Amino acid sequence: MMVVVIPLFICVISGALGLVTEDTIPAFTHHAGLDPDGKYTIAWLADKEKMELVVSLTCATRGWLGFGVSTNGAMRGADMVTAWVDDAGKPFVQDQYGEGNFLPAVDTQNDWRILQASENSSHTVMVLARAFDTCDPHDLPFTNATKRFIYAWGEEDPGSNLPENLLYHGPRNRGSRYAFMLQPSPSTGDNLPADVKTWRFGGNMIIQKHRHTLYWCNIIEAPQMSTQIHYIGYDMKHGQNSLQYLHHVVVFECSGDPDENEKLHNYTTHGGHECYTENMPQDFTQCKAALVVWAVGGEGDKFPKYAGYPLLTEPGRRTFFLVEAHYDNQPRDHGVEVDWNIDIFYTQKLREYDAGNFLIGHNLNFGHVVPPRQKHWLTSGHCPRECLQEVLPEEGIKVFMVFLHAHTLGRKLRVRHFRNGEELPPMAVDDNYDFNFQQTAVLDQERTVFPEDHITLECDYDSRSQHDNVTYAGFAAVGQEMCLAFLMYYPRIPMAECVSAPHPEILKKVFDIDQFDHEEELYTFNANHEALNPYLPNKGVQYQDWVNRRNWDDMNMTDVNYQMARGPHLNRCLKRGGIPAHERKPVVKFPVAKYYTYQAAECPSLLHPIGKEGLSEAYNMANGNANNNSFMLIAVFYIFRYTFSFL
Ligand SMILES: *[C@@H]1O[C@H](CO)[C@@H](O)[C@H](O)[C@H]1NC(C)=O
Ligand SMILES: *[C@@H]1O[C@H](CO)[C@@H](O)[C@H](O)[C@H]1NC(C)=O
Ligand SMILES: *[C@@H]1O[C@H](CO)[C@@H](O)[C@H](O)[C@H]1NC(C)=O
Ligand SMILES: *[C@@H]1O[C@H](CO)[C@@H](O)[C@H](O)[C@H]1NC(C)=O
Ligand SMILES: *[C@@H]1O[C@H](CO)[C@@H](O)[C@H](O)[C@H]1NC(C)=O
Ligand SMILES: *[C@@H]1O[C@H](CO)[C@@H](O)[C@H](O)[C@H]1NC(C)=O
């Protein structure tokens, strides 16, 4: 066993002699496997007091360990570190940055500290720390946005003169994994209170080479209970090959209607159907309330210890769930068996508060329009006081987790929060939204929402991949879009949905439409097929075809986008059970307010490149054209040390 000495004092850690500098090794809050074979694992902690990230890397090699943080999983633009222990037991760390798919460049300013390093006959362990923000232009600031950990390892120690001696890691000894690196851990871990029980279900699929993607849906029944229970979280349990091929799993609670349950019971013995195709039974569509949302890299969810989501509200009632599993087979492998399980945690010892969730964002209707070829297109959905006043108690509700959702064009999502003419720090922001990583975000601090508040979800899209047609709202992951967020909160109130969409008069104005057929009914704003594509009697065509024919290049897109995102919207406010809170939908607008001011970055040198890359148009519009904060806002999203309350 090699022992490494850089010590001020020595402590014994898991049987190996580990050496520590001025810091003691903290308790890690996150633990995860990196590669599919379990050779390389990581534990980490975002130390918000010291403003630094501490990572513990363990790999089955006596050579070098590579670790990095990237916005998109690629080496170009990534921030990297290579560390190893040489045969004499001396530890090395090398700060690097990626410029492409070749050996990373050496960063002359080393910002990584070795807290501990050891090597035995088979493994190397390195504990490293780095400040969230180093003010080094070759480093990526660690922020709340979605990031990917990239990793690689080699079997040999590099010589002393990196990078030339760093041997190529080979195609297998590398990969990437999504992470919200600075957020509190959402995972349940192993320390569950004694009263918590587990209900396990899973899936199993043989991958076929002619299917590079497959959505599979089946119905399961929850164990029957004699008393009410609280759902308090879940863990994903990977089985064979699931790390590689399982992409996401969503578990929806079905309506609970006794007649519907009768029908659903019949499906529980059936292996399932391909989702959202004609083969999928119509009965499945009643299962709408998302309980579990897991996607690649997700760690599970955990509710705060005083809140639980009531599942079986009437003792003895049967509860059914729709399980949607997405298998992704880009390598077109054949005959590979994939299996996985989910552990649902619940308790009969009811917690102090019933938790609930409700939906905010853009109504899933014909007003959701993302024109083609736009680098930045902003969509907003309002949840105004007109709705909140109908459902919230005077003392408000406390939001503790947020789940942001858009499809493949979504780039930046943020939940903005207004009160008394002032904007509070955003409740949730992801400035690097990635459809492939949909993990519930745990708020650092709970956020109270009062009845007189206003919440706006904004989604920025990049539609440059769409050459021709508009992307409309819909359920298809590719080719249709959404702009939604679920807010998880307590105490539970009878609220289901608070969304908005541009007023039809705005659509008429910007798209040169004189009349919609059945105009009065449009206001019902259902997401059914016809309402997504109403008929335009004076044009003799349907809305989507008409809008597809717009000549976008001749339009002032800033103005069109401004009118749609900032002009009058109709709000849809639904109580649980789909009961509208208003007879007529309120007309609402983006609030006039003192917009949130983002604090100046610690590292002004970093403002420049980000500003250039930035979003000036969309953000200028975000706060009204004249607002000055917008530029800073973009920059500082990346730079951190601003008082964002989230992600
Ligand atoms: C070597 O270190 C690894 C990682 O800490 C550990 O799992 C393994 O048991 C160790 N092997 C021996 C022989 O001590
Ligand atoms: C359930 O399945 C049985 C047997 O296939 C069938 O007779 C019955 O009609 C089904 N019930 C419902 C509600 O679909
Ligand atoms: C665009 O939409 C029109 C109908 O509005 C359709 O006929 C056409 O095929 C679509 N083009 C592409 C490239 O999908
Ligand atoms: C587009 O519209 C915006 C907002 O109405 C306006 O400020 C801008 O001058 C217009 N641009 C052009 C090229 O007309
Ligand atoms: C923008 O900010 C600067 C400095 O803070 C201020 O002098 C200027 O008046 C502002 N402009 C607008 C349009 O608000
Ligand atoms: C992330 O959000 C939290 C608030 O929830 C904030 O305290 C923290 O500073 C943010 N971190 C970064 C790096 O922006």
PDB file of C-alpha atoms in Angstrom, residues 217-387:
ATOM      1  CA  CYS A 217     -45.988   2.093 -20.587  1.00  0.00           C
ATOM      2  CA  ASN A 218     -47.569  -0.300 -18.124  1.00  0.00           C
ATOM      3  CA  ILE A 219     -49.965  -0.150 -15.195  1.00  0.00           C
ATOM      4  CA  ILE A 220     -49.068  -1.210 -11.663  1.00  0.00           C
ATOM      5  CA  GLU A 221     -51.086  -1.302  -8.486  1.00  0.00           C
ATOM      6  CA  ALA A 222     -49.849   0.001  -5.146  1.00  0.00           C
ATOM      7  CA  PRO A 223     -50.007  -2.331  -2.160  1.00  0.00           C
ATOM      8  CA  GLN A 224     -53.383  -1.998  -0.483  1.00  0.00           C
ATOM      9  CA  MET A 225     -53.362  -0.214   2.853  1.00  0.00           C
ATOM     10  CA  SER A 226     -55.756  -0.150   5.726  1.00  0.00           C
ATOM     11  CA  THR A 227     -54.733   3.383   6.663  1.00  0.00           C
ATOM     12  CA  GLN A 228     -53.707   6.502   4.902  1.00  0.00           C
ATOM     13  CA  ILE A 229     -50.027   6.723   3.917  1.00  0.00           C
ATOM     14  CA  HIS A 230     -47.521   9.393   2.959  1.00  0.00           C
ATOM     15  CA  TYR A 231     -45.224   8.999  -0.014  1.00  0.00           C
ATOM     16  CA  ILE A 232     -41.888  10.535   0.966  1.00  0.00           C
ATOM     17  CA  GLY A 233     -39.491   9.783  -1.858  1.00  0.00           C
ATOM     18  CA  TYR A 234     -37.879   7.171  -4.048  1.00  0.00           C
ATOM     19  CA  ASP A 235     -34.568   5.689  -5.103  1.00  0.00           C
ATOM     20  CA  MET A 236     -33.586   4.308  -8.483  1.00  0.00           C
ATOM     21  CA  LYS A 237     -32.000   0.854  -8.239  1.00  0.00           C
ATOM     22  CA  HIS A 238     -30.090   0.079 -11.363  1.00  0.00           C
ATOM     23  CA  GLY A 239     -29.978  -3.479 -12.633  1.00  0.00           C
ATOM     24  CA  GLN A 240     -28.138  -5.000 -15.544  1.00  0.00           C
ATOM     25  CA  ASN A 241     -27.390  -2.541 -18.341  1.00  0.00           C
ATOM     26  CA  SER A 242     -29.823   0.097 -17.095  1.00  0.00           C
ATOM     27  CA  LEU A 243     -27.097   2.667 -16.479  1.00  0.00           C
ATOM     28  CA  GLN A 244     -26.400   2.513 -20.168  1.00  0.00           C
ATOM     29  CA  TYR A 245     -29.825   2.126 -21.787  1.00  0.00           C
ATOM     30  CA  LEU A 246     -32.467   3.438 -19.400  1.00  0.00           C
ATOM     31  CA  HIS A 247     -33.128   7.061 -20.122  1.00  0.00           C
ATOM     32  CA  HIS A 248     -36.042   8.108 -17.978  1.00  0.00           C
ATOM     33  CA  VAL A 249     -38.901   6.705 -15.915  1.00  0.00           C
ATOM     34  CA  VAL A 250     -41.994   8.683 -14.979  1.00  0.00           C
ATOM     35  CA  VAL A 251     -44.623   7.265 -12.651  1.00  0.00           C
ATOM     36  CA  PHE A 252     -48.065   8.883 -12.914  1.00  0.00           C
ATOM     37  CA  GLU A 253     -50.816   8.472 -10.367  1.00  0.00           C
ATOM     38  CA  CYS A 254     -54.084   7.450 -12.012  1.00  0.00           C
ATOM     39  CA  SER A 255     -57.348   9.280 -11.342  1.00  0.00           C
ATOM     40  CA  GLY A 256     -58.571   6.971  -8.580  1.00  0.00           C
ATOM     41  CA  ASP A 257     -62.106   6.929  -9.942  1.00  0.00           C
ATOM     42  CA  PRO A 258     -63.593   3.567  -8.875  1.00  0.00           C
ATOM     43  CA  ASP A 259     -64.986   2.750 -12.349  1.00  0.00           C
ATOM     44  CA  GLU A 260     -61.673   3.621 -13.962  1.00  0.00           C
ATOM     45  CA  ASN A 261     -59.825   1.550 -11.384  1.00  0.00           C
ATOM     46  CA  GLU A 262     -61.965  -1.398 -12.363  1.00  0.00           C
ATOM     47  CA  LYS A 263     -60.593  -1.126 -15.901  1.00  0.00           C
ATOM     48  CA  LEU A 264     -57.032  -0.410 -14.870  1.00  0.00           C
ATOM     49  CA  HIS A 265     -56.916  -3.491 -12.716  1.00  0.00           C
ATOM     50  CA  ASN A 266     -57.135  -5.547 -15.897  1.00  0.00           C
ATOM     51  CA  TYR A 267     -53.899  -4.085 -17.214  1.00  0.00           C
ATOM     52  CA  THR A 268     -51.762  -4.905 -14.204  1.00  0.00           C
ATOM     53  CA  THR A 269     -51.145  -8.441 -15.395  1.00  0.00           C
ATOM     54  CA  HIS A 270     -50.178  -7.262 -18.869  1.00  0.00           C
ATOM     55  CA  GLY A 271     -46.555  -6.504 -19.771  1.00  0.00           C
ATOM     56  CA  GLY A 272     -47.468  -3.101 -21.190  1.00  0.00           C
ATOM     57  CA  HIS A 273     -47.735  -1.183 -24.431  1.00  0.00           C
ATOM     58  CA  GLU A 274     -45.676   1.254 -26.418  1.00  0.00           C
ATOM     59  CA  CYS A 275     -46.639   4.659 -25.017  1.00  0.00           C
ATOM     60  CA  TYR A 276     -48.613   7.311 -26.899  1.00  0.00           C
ATOM     61  CA  THR A 277     -49.204   5.136 -29.939  1.00  0.00           C
ATOM     62  CA  GLU A 278     -52.499   3.719 -31.111  1.00  0.00           C
ATOM     63  CA  ASN A 279     -51.631   0.524 -29.273  1.00  0.00           C
ATOM     64  CA  MET A 280     -51.668   2.265 -25.945  1.00  0.00           C
ATOM     65  CA  PRO A 281     -55.098   1.820 -24.330  1.00  0.00           C
ATOM     66  CA  GLN A 282     -57.085   5.045 -23.978  1.00  0.00           C
ATOM     67  CA  ASP A 283     -57.599   4.146 -20.297  1.00  0.00           C
ATOM     68  CA  PHE A 284     -53.921   4.959 -19.645  1.00  0.00           C
ATOM     69  CA  THR A 285     -54.423   8.645 -20.384  1.00  0.00           C
ATOM     70  CA  GLN A 286     -56.291   9.264 -17.105  1.00  0.00           C
ATOM     71  CA  CYS A 287     -52.993   8.784 -15.223  1.00  0.00           C
ATOM     72  CA  LYS A 288     -51.668  12.328 -15.182  1.00  0.00           C
ATOM     73  CA  ALA A 289     -50.274  13.332 -11.800  1.00  0.00           C
ATOM     74  CA  ALA A 290     -46.510  12.793 -11.929  1.00  0.00           C
ATOM     75  CA  LEU A 291     -45.306  11.271  -8.680  1.00  0.00           C
ATOM     76  CA  VAL A 292     -41.831  10.077  -9.632  1.00  0.00           C
ATOM     77  CA  VAL A 293     -39.727  11.590 -12.362  1.00  0.00           C
ATOM     78  CA  TRP A 294     -36.363   9.939 -12.820  1.00  0.00           C
ATOM     79  CA  ALA A 295     -33.950  10.576 -15.677  1.00  0.00           C
ATOM     80  CA  VAL A 296     -30.354   9.763 -16.537  1.00  0.00           C
ATOM     81  CA  GLY A 297     -28.071  10.682 -13.698  1.00  0.00           C
ATOM     82  CA  GLY A 298     -30.934  11.269 -11.293  1.00  0.00           C
ATOM     83  CA  GLU A 299     -30.358  10.310  -7.685  1.00  0.00           C
ATOM     84  CA  GLY A 300     -33.904   9.910  -6.410  1.00  0.00           C
ATOM     85  CA  ASP A 301     -36.012  12.315  -4.381  1.00  0.00           C
ATOM     86  CA  LYS A 302     -36.435  12.930  -0.702  1.00  0.00           C
ATOM     87  CA  PHE A 303     -39.123  15.012   0.999  1.00  0.00           C
ATOM     88  CA  PRO A 304     -38.340  17.106   4.069  1.00  0.00           C
ATOM     89  CA  LYS A 305     -39.054  15.107   7.216  1.00  0.00           C
ATOM     90  CA  TYR A 306     -42.167  17.053   8.156  1.00  0.00           C
ATOM     91  CA  ALA A 307     -43.955  16.588   4.810  1.00  0.00           C
ATOM     92  CA  GLY A 308     -45.414  13.643   2.912  1.00  0.00           C
ATOM     93  CA  TYR A 309     -47.528  13.275  -0.173  1.00  0.00           C
ATOM     94  CA  PRO A 310     -50.834  11.554   0.696  1.00  0.00           C
ATOM     95  CA  LEU A 311     -51.285   8.596  -1.582  1.00  0.00           C
ATOM     96  CA  LEU A 312     -54.221   6.523  -0.505  1.00  0.00           C
ATOM     97  CA  THR A 313     -56.508   9.115   0.897  1.00  0.00           C
ATOM     98  CA  GLU A 314     -59.279   6.670   1.648  1.00  0.00           C
ATOM     99  CA  PRO A 315     -58.173   3.559   3.499  1.00  0.00           C
ATOM    100  CA  GLY A 316     -58.749   0.417   1.502  1.00  0.00           C
ATOM    101  CA  ARG A 317     -58.983   2.257  -1.787  1.00  0.00           C
ATOM    102  CA  ARG A 318     -56.954   0.832  -4.641  1.00  0.00           C
ATOM    103  CA  THR A 319     -54.371   3.028  -6.280  1.00  0.00           C
ATOM    104  CA  PHE A 320     -52.940   2.510  -9.746  1.00  0.00           C
ATOM    105  CA  PHE A 321     -49.950   4.039 -11.431  1.00  0.00           C
ATOM    106  CA  LEU A 322     -48.822   4.346 -15.012  1.00  0.00           C
ATOM    107  CA  VAL A 323     -45.107   3.649 -15.416  1.00  0.00           C
ATOM    108  CA  GLU A 324     -43.518   5.203 -18.477  1.00  0.00           C
ATOM    109  CA  ALA A 325     -39.990   3.978 -19.172  1.00  0.00           C
ATOM    110  CA  HIS A 326     -37.854   5.363 -21.949  1.00  0.00           C
ATOM    111  CA  TYR A 327     -35.105   3.092 -23.281  1.00  0.00           C
ATOM    112  CA  ASP A 328     -32.488   4.693 -25.446  1.00  0.00           C
ATOM    113  CA  ASN A 329     -30.404   2.558 -27.753  1.00  0.00           C
ATOM    114  CA  GLN A 330     -28.285   4.939 -29.794  1.00  0.00           C
ATOM    115  CA  PRO A 331     -25.537   2.313 -30.403  1.00  0.00           C
ATOM    116  CA  ARG A 332     -28.265   0.080 -31.932  1.00  0.00           C
ATOM    117  CA  ASP A 333     -27.280  -2.876 -29.809  1.00  0.00           C
ATOM    118  CA  HIS A 334     -29.302  -6.027 -30.059  1.00  0.00           C
ATOM    119  CA  GLY A 335     -30.636  -8.563 -27.596  1.00  0.00           C
ATOM    120  CA  VAL A 336     -29.316  -6.746 -24.534  1.00  0.00           C
ATOM    121  CA  GLU A 337     -31.411  -7.235 -21.433  1.00  0.00           C
ATOM    122  CA  VAL A 338     -32.051  -4.159 -19.327  1.00  0.00           C
ATOM    123  CA  ASP A 339     -33.633  -4.189 -15.922  1.00  0.00           C
ATOM    124  CA  TRP A 340     -34.142  -1.773 -13.085  1.00  0.00           C
ATOM    125  CA  ASN A 341     -36.204  -1.166  -9.980  1.00  0.00           C
ATOM    126  CA  ILE A 342     -37.611   1.807  -8.185  1.00  0.00           C
ATOM    127  CA  ASP A 343     -38.021   1.833  -4.426  1.00  0.00           C
ATOM    128  CA  ILE A 344     -40.963   3.951  -3.357  1.00  0.00           C
ATOM    129  CA  PHE A 345     -40.682   5.076   0.259  1.00  0.00           C
ATOM    130  CA  TYR A 346     -43.821   5.582   2.274  1.00  0.00           C
ATOM    131  CA  THR A 347     -44.893   5.748   5.872  1.00  0.00           C
ATOM    132  CA  GLN A 348     -48.069   5.107   7.817  1.00  0.00           C
ATOM    133  CA  LYS A 349     -46.819   7.405  10.548  1.00  0.00           C
ATOM    134  CA  LEU A 350     -48.225  10.472   8.893  1.00  0.00           C
ATOM    135  CA  ARG A 351     -46.014  13.507   8.842  1.00  0.00           C
ATOM    136  CA  GLU A 352     -46.971  16.902  10.099  1.00  0.00           C
ATOM    137  CA  TYR A 353     -47.932  18.306   6.698  1.00  0.00           C
ATOM    138  CA  ASP A 354     -49.571  16.897   3.632  1.00  0.00           C
ATOM    139  CA  ALA A 355     -47.489  17.918   0.641  1.00  0.00           C
ATOM    140  CA  GLY A 356     -48.819  18.624  -2.805  1.00  0.00           C
ATOM    141  CA  ASN A 357     -47.609  19.733  -6.174  1.00  0.00           C
ATOM    142  CA  PHE A 358     -49.049  22.035  -8.782  1.00  0.00           C
ATOM    143  CA  LEU A 359     -48.240  22.920 -12.299  1.00  0.00           C
ATOM    144  CA  ILE A 360     -47.201  26.334 -13.565  1.00  0.00           C
ATOM    145  CA  GLY A 361     -46.001  27.506 -16.954  1.00  0.00           C
ATOM    146  CA  HIS A 362     -47.367  27.809 -20.447  1.00  0.00           C
ATOM    147  CA  ASN A 363     -50.749  26.331 -21.129  1.00  0.00           C
ATOM    148  CA  LEU A 364     -50.460  23.352 -23.450  1.00  0.00           C
ATOM    149  CA  ASN A 365     -52.451  24.967 -26.236  1.00  0.00           C
ATOM    150  CA  PHE A 366     -52.189  26.583 -29.651  1.00  0.00           C
ATOM    151  CA  GLY A 367     -50.674  29.751 -28.212  1.00  0.00           C
ATOM    152  CA  HIS A 368     -47.377  27.957 -27.523  1.00  0.00           C
ATOM    153  CA  VAL A 369     -45.403  28.750 -30.646  1.00  0.00           C
ATOM    154  CA  VAL A 370     -41.657  28.401 -31.159  1.00  0.00           C
ATOM    155  CA  PRO A 371     -40.802  29.722 -34.638  1.00  0.00           C
ATOM    156  CA  PRO A 372     -38.009  27.987 -36.554  1.00  0.00           C
ATOM    157  CA  ARG A 373     -34.394  29.219 -36.801  1.00  0.00           C
ATOM    158  CA  GLN A 374     -34.448  31.327 -33.616  1.00  0.00           C
ATOM    159  CA  LYS A 375     -31.332  31.403 -31.475  1.00  0.00           C
ATOM    160  CA  HIS A 376     -33.323  32.752 -28.539  1.00  0.00           C
ATOM    161  CA  TRP A 377     -37.051  32.516 -28.210  1.00  0.00           C
ATOM    162  CA  LEU A 378     -38.706  33.319 -24.923  1.00  0.00           C
ATOM    163  CA  THR A 379     -41.941  31.788 -23.705  1.00  0.00           C
ATOM    164  CA  SER A 380     -43.613  32.723 -20.466  1.00  0.00           C
ATOM    165  CA  GLY A 381     -46.461  31.394 -18.383  1.00  0.00           C
ATOM    166  CA  HIS A 382     -48.002  33.389 -15.561  1.00  0.00           C
ATOM    167  CA  CYS A 383     -49.496  32.292 -12.295  1.00  0.00           C
ATOM    168  CA  PRO A 384     -51.013  35.573 -11.060  1.00  0.00           C
ATOM    169  CA  ARG A 385     -52.578  36.642  -7.814  1.00  0.00           C
ATOM    170  CA  GLU A 386     -55.997  36.315  -9.482  1.00  0.00           C
ATOM    171  CA  CYS A 387     -55.471  32.574  -9.263  1.00  0.00           C
TER     172      CYS A 387
END
